[in-house]
Short mmCIF file of C-alpha atoms in Angstrom, two decimals:
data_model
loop_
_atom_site.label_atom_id
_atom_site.label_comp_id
_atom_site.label_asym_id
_atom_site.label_seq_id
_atom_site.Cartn_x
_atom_site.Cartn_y
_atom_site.Cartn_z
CA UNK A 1 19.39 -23.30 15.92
CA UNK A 2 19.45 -19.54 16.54
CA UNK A 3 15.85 -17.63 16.77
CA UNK A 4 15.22 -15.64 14.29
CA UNK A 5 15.56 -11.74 14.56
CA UNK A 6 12.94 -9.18 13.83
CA UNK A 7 13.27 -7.51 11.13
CA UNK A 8 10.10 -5.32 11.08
CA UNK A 9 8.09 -3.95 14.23
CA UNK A 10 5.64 -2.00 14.34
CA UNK A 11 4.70 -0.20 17.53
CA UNK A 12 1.42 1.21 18.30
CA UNK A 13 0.57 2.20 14.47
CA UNK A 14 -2.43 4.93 14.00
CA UNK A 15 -3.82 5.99 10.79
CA UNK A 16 -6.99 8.34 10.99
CA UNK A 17 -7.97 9.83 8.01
CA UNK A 18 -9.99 13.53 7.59
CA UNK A 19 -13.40 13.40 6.58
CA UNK A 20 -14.04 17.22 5.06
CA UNK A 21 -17.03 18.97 4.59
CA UNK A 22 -18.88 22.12 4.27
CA UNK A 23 -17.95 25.28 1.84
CA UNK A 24 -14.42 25.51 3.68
CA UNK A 25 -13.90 21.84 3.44
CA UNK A 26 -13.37 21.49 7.41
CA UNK A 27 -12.88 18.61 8.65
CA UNK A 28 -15.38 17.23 10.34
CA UNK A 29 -14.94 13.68 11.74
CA UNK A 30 -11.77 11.09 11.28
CA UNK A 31 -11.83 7.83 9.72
CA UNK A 32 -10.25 5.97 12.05
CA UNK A 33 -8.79 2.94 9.70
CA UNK A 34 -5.51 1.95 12.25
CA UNK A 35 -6.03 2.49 15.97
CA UNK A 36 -3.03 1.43 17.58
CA UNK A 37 -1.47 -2.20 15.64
CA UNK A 38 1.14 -3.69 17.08
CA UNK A 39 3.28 -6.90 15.67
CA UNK A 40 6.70 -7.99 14.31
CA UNK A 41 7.83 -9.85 11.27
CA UNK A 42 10.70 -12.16 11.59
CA UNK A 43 13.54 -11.91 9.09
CA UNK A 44 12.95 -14.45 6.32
CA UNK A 45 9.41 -15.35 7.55
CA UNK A 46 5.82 -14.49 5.73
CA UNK A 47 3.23 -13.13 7.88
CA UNK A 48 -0.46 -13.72 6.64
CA UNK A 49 -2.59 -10.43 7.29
CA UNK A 50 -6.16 -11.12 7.22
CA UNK A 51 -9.78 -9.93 8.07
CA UNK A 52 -12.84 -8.82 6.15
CA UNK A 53 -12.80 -5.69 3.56
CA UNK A 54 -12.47 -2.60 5.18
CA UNK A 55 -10.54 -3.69 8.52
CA UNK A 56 -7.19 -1.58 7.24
CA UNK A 57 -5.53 -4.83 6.24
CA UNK A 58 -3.99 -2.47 3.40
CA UNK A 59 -3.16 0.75 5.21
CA UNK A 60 -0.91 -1.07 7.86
CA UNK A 61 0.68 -2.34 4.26
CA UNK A 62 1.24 1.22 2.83
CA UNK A 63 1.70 3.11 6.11
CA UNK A 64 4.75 0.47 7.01
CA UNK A 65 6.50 1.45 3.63
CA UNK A 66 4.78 5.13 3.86
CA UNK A 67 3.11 5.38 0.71
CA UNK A 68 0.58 7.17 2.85
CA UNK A 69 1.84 8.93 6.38
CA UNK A 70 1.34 7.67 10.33
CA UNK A 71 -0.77 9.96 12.47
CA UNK A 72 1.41 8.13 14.96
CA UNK A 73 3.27 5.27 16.10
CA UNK A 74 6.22 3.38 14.65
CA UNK A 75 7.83 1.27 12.11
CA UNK A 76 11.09 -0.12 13.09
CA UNK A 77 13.43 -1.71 10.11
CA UNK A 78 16.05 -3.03 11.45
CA UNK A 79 15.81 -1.39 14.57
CA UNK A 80 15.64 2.45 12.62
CA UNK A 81 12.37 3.95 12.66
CA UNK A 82 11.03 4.58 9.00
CA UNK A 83 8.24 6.82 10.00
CA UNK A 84 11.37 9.29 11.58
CA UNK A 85 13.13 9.51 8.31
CA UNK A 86 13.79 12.84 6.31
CA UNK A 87 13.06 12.11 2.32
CA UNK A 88 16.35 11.32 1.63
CA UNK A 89 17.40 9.01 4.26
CA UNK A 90 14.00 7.10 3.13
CA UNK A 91 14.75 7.13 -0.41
CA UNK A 92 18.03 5.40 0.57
CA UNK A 93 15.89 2.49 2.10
CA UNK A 94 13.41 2.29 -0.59
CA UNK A 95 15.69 -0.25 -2.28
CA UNK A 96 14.90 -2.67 0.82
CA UNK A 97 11.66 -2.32 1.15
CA UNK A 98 9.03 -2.86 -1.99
CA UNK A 99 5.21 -3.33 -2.77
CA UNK A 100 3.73 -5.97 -4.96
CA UNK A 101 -0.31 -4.24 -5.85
CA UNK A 102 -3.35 -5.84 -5.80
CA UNK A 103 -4.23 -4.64 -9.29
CA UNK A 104 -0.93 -5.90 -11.61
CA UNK A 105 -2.70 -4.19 -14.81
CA UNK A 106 -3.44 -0.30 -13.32
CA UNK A 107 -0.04 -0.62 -11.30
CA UNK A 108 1.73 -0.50 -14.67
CA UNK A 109 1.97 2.40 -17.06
CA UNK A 110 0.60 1.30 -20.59
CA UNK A 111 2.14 3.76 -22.12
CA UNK A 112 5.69 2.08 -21.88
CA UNK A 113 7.18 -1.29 -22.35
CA UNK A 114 6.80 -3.97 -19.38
CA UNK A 115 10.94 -3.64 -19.15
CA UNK A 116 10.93 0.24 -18.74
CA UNK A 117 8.90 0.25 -15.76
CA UNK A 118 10.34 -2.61 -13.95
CA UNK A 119 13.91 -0.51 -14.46
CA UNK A 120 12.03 2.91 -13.40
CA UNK A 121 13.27 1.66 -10.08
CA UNK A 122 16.96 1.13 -10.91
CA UNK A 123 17.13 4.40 -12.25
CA UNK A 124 15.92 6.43 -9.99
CA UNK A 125 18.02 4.79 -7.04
CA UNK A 126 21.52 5.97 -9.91
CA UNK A 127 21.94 3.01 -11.84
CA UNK A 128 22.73 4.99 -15.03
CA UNK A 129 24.11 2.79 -17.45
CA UNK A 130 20.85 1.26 -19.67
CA UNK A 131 23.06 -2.20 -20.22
CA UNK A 132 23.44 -2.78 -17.09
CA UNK A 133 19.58 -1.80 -15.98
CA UNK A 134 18.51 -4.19 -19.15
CA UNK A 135 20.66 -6.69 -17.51
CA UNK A 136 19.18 -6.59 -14.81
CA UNK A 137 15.35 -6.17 -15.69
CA UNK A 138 15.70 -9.58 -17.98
CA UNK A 139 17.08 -11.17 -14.97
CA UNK A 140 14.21 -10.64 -12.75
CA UNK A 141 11.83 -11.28 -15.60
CA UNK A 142 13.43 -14.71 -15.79
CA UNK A 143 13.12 -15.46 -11.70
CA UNK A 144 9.00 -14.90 -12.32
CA UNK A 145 9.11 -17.25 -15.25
CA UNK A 146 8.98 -14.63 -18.12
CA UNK A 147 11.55 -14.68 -21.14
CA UNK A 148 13.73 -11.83 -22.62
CA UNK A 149 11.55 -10.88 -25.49
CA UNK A 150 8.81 -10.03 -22.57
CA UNK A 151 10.43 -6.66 -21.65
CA UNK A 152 9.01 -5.20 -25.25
CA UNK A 153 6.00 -5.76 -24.82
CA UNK A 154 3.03 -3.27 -23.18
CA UNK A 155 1.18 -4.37 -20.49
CA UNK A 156 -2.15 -5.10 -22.39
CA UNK A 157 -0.29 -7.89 -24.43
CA UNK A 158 -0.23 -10.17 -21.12
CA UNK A 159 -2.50 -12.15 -19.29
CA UNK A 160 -3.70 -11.36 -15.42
CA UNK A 161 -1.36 -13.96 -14.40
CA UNK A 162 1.38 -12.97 -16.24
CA UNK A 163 0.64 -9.13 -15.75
CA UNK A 164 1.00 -9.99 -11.82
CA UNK A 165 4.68 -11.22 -12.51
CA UNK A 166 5.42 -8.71 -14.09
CA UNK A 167 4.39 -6.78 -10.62
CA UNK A 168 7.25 -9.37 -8.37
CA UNK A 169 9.78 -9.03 -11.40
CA UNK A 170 8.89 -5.29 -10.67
CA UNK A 171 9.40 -5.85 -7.16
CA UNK A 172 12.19 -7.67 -6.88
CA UNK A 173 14.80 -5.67 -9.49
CA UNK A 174 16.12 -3.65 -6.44
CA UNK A 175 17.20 -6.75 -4.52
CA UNK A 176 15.06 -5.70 -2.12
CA UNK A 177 14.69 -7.67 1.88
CA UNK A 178 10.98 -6.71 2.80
CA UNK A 179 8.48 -7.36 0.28
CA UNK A 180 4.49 -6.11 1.33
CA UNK A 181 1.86 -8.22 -0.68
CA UNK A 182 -0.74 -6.71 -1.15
CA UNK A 183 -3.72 -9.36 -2.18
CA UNK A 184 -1.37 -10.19 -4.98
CA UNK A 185 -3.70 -13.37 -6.18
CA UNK A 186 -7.31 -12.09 -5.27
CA UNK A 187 -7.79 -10.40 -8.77
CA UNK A 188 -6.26 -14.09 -10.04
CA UNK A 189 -8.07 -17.38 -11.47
CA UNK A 190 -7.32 -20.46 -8.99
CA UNK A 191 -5.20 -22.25 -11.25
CA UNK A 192 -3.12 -19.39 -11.88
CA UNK A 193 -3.25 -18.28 -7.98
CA UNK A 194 -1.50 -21.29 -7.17
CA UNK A 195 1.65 -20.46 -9.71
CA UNK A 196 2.21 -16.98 -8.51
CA UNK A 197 1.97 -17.99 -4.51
CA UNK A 198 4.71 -21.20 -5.83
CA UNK A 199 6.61 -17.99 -7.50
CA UNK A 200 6.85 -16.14 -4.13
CA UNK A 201 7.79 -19.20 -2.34
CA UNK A 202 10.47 -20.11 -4.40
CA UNK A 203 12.04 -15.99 -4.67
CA UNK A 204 11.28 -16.55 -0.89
CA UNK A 205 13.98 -19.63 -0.41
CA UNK A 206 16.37 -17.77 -3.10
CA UNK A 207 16.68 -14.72 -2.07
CA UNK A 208 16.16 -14.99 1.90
CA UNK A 209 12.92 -12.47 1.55
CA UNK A 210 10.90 -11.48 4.51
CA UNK A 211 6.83 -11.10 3.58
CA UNK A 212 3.92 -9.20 4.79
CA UNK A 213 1.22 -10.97 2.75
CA UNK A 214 -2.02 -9.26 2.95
CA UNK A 215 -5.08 -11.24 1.79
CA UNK A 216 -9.05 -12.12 2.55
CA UNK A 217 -8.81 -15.63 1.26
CA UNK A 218 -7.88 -17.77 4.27
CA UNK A 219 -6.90 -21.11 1.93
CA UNK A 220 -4.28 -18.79 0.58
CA UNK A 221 -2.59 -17.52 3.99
CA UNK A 222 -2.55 -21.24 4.97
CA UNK A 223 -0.92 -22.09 2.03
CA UNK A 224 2.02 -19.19 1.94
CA UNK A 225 2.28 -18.20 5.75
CA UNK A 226 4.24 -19.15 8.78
CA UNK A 227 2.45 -16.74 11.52
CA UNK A 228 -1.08 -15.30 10.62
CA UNK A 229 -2.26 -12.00 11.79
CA UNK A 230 -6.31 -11.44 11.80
CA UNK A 231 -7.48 -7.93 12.06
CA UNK A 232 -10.75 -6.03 12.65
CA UNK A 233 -11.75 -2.81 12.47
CA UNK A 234 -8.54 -1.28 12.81
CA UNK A 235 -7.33 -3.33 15.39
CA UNK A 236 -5.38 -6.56 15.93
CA UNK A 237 -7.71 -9.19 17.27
CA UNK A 238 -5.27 -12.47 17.18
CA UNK A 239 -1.86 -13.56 15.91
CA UNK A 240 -0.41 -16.78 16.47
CA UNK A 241 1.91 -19.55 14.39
CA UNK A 242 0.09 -20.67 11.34
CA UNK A 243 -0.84 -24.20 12.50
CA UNK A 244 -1.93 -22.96 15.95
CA UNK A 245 -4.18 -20.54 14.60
CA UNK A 246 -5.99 -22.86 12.29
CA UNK A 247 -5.87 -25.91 15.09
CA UNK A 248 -7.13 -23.56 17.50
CA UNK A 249 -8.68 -20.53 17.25
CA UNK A 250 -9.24 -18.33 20.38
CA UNK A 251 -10.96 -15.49 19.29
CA UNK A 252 -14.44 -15.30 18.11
CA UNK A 253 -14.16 -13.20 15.11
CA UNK A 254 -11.15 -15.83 14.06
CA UNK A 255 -13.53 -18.75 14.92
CA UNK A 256 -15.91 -17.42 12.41
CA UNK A 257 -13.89 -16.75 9.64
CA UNK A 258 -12.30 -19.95 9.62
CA UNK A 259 -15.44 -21.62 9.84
CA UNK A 260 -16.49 -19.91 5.94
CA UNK A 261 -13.38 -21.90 4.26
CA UNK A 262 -14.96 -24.54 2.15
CA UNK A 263 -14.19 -28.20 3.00
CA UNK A 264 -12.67 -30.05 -0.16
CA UNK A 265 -14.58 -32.98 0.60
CA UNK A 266 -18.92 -33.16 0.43
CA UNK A 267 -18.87 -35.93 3.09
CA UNK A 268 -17.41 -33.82 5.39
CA UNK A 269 -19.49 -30.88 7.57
CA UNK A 270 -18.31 -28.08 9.00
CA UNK A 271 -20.06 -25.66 11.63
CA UNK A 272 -20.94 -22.48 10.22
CA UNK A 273 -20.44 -19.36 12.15
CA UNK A 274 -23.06 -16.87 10.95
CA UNK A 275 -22.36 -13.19 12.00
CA UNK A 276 -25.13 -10.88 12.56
CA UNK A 277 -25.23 -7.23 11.49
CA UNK A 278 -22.65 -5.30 9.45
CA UNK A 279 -19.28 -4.37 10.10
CA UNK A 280 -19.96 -1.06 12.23
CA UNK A 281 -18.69 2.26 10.68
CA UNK A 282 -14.76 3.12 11.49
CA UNK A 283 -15.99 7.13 11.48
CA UNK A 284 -17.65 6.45 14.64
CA UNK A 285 -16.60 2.42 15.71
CA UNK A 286 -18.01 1.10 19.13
CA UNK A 287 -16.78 1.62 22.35
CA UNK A 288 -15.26 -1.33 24.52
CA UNK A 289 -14.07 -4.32 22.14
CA UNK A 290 -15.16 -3.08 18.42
CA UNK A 291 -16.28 -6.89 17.74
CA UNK A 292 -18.94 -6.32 20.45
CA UNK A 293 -21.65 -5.88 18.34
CA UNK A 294 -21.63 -9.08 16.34
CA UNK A 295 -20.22 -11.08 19.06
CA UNK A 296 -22.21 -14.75 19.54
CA UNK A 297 -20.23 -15.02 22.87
CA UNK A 298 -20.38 -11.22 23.98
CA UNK A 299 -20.35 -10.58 27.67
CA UNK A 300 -22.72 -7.70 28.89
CA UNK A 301 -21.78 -4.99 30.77
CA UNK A 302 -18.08 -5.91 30.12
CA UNK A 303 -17.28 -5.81 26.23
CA UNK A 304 -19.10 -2.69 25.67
CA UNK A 305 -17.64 -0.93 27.93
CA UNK A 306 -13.96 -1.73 28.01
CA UNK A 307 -11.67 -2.50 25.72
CA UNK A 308 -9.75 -5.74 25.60
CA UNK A 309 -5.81 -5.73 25.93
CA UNK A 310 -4.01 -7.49 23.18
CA UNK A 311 -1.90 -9.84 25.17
CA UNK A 312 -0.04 -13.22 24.86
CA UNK A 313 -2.48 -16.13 26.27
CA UNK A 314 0.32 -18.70 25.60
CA UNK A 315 3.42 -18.51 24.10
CA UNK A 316 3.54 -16.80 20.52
CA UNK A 317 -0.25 -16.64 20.69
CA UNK A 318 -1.30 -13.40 21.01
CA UNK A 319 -5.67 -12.56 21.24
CA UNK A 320 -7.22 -9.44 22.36
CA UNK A 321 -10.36 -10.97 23.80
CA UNK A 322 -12.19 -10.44 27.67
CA UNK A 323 -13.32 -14.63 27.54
CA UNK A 324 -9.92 -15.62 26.83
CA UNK A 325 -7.54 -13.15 28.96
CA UNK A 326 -10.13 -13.17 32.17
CA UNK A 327 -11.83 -15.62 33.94
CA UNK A 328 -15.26 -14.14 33.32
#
């Protein structure tokens, strides 16, 4: 069996963002939501993206497929850097690379049909002829379980769950190989979660996608992913196989989310990891290892003061974290 091939890398990825203030709207500090992520996402694979609100789960999402531009960094697709792209070469690539919203009712225009917007797409990239782009919209209404008479509809007539179909079906009408989720079942009841992850499985095995599936709900990212990714304040913390990563957790922060996912089961107990404090501000985050502050296992005089290197402590397990990559 051949190892699979990266499809996406992403090198050293910064996003700051300007605060402004004043009369001449200077700006005056940076919000500094990516400081330097780096992973990979192997073709066909799904790649679980997690960590609390406000970590920059989704800019690394919308920076990869620049919906909002790098300060620096890269983004390789297929060994081509998207981030170096003039407009045009990037419009061109567009048709690989698509973004499923959180929100599936304000990511549609309810002012036109459900069909017209999920062939905005195929006219833009020159599919001209309306038969053919009708074709083609009531085909990937059918993969997401919708039916023909669907496409005349508005997007008030449909449910959440159906609505968020409507967002894949949207998606997918390109034919497109990289596919960023972004929390595409948080705004969803359970019952309903668990058809649109089944959904995305199956389009998965179809049509040979490759995911980047961005949630806060860690049952979920077991459920859909085979390598999880946990980030914190702008910065990768751990990333390992799926199994690994729940089995055994090596970083702290990882420890203590996993330890919040209820057990299915009331004679069962598991040891709850409280964390103290807030998550610290990313206009002014702290120096050393940015987890420092809430740490139950912080070192002194070593995790304040320098920053841990995000390296591989055994094979495909990768942890930024001073207990785990020293012998202190």
């Amino acid at each position: 069996m051949t190892e699979q091939q990266d499809l996406i890398v992403v090198k050293d990825l910064v996003k700051h963002f300007p605060v402004r203030g004043g009369l001449l709207q200077r700006t005056v500090a940076w919000v500094k939501a990516l400081d330097g992520v780096t992973f990979s996402i192997k073709r066909g694979e799904t790649l679980g993206l997690v960590g609390e609100s406000g970590c920059g789960k989704t800019t690394v999402g919308r920076t990869i497929l620049r919906l909002i531009p790098a300060t620096s960094g890269e983004v390789l697709y297929d060994g081509e850097d998207l981030l170096a792209l003039s407009k045009k070469e990037l419009k061109l690539k567009r048709r690989d690379l698509q973004i499923i919203f959180q929100d599936p009712y304000s990511s549609l225009d309810p002012r036109i049909p459900v069909g017209q917007s999920i062939g905005e797409g195929l006219l833009v990239h020159g599919m001209r002829d309306a038969d053919e782009r009708y074709k083609r919209v009531l085909e990937a209404l059918e993969r997401v379980g919708l039916q023909d008479f669907h496409a005349r509809r508005y997007p008030h007539e449909f449910s959440g769950g159906q609505r968020q179909r409507i967002g894949i079906a949207r998606a997918l009408a390109l034919n497109p190989k990289f596919v960023v989720c972004d929390e595409p079942v948080s705004a969803l009841d359970v019952s309903i979660q668990s058809q649109v992850l089944n959904i995305l499985r199956q389009l998965q095995r179809d049509l040979g996608l490759t995911y980047l599936f961005i949630a806060h709900n860690l049952s979920v990212v077991e459920h859909i992913s085979d390598r999880v990714a946990v980030m914190y304040l702008g910065k990768m913390v751990e990333l390992s196989a799926r199994d690994e990563l729940y089995r055994d957790p090596l970083h702290p922060y990882t420890r203590a989310l996993l330890s919040a996912i209820p057990i299915p089961d009331p004679t069962l107990q598991r040891e709850r990891i409280i964390l103290k404090g807030d998550v610290p501000s990313p206009l002014n985050p702290p120096s050393g290892c940015r987890f420092h502050t809430r740490c139950p296992v912080v070192i002194r005089g070593v995790c304040a003061e320098k920053e841990p290197e995000f390296r591989e402590a055994s094979a495909g397990h990768w942890v930024a974290c001073h207990r785990v990559n020293t012998d202190y």
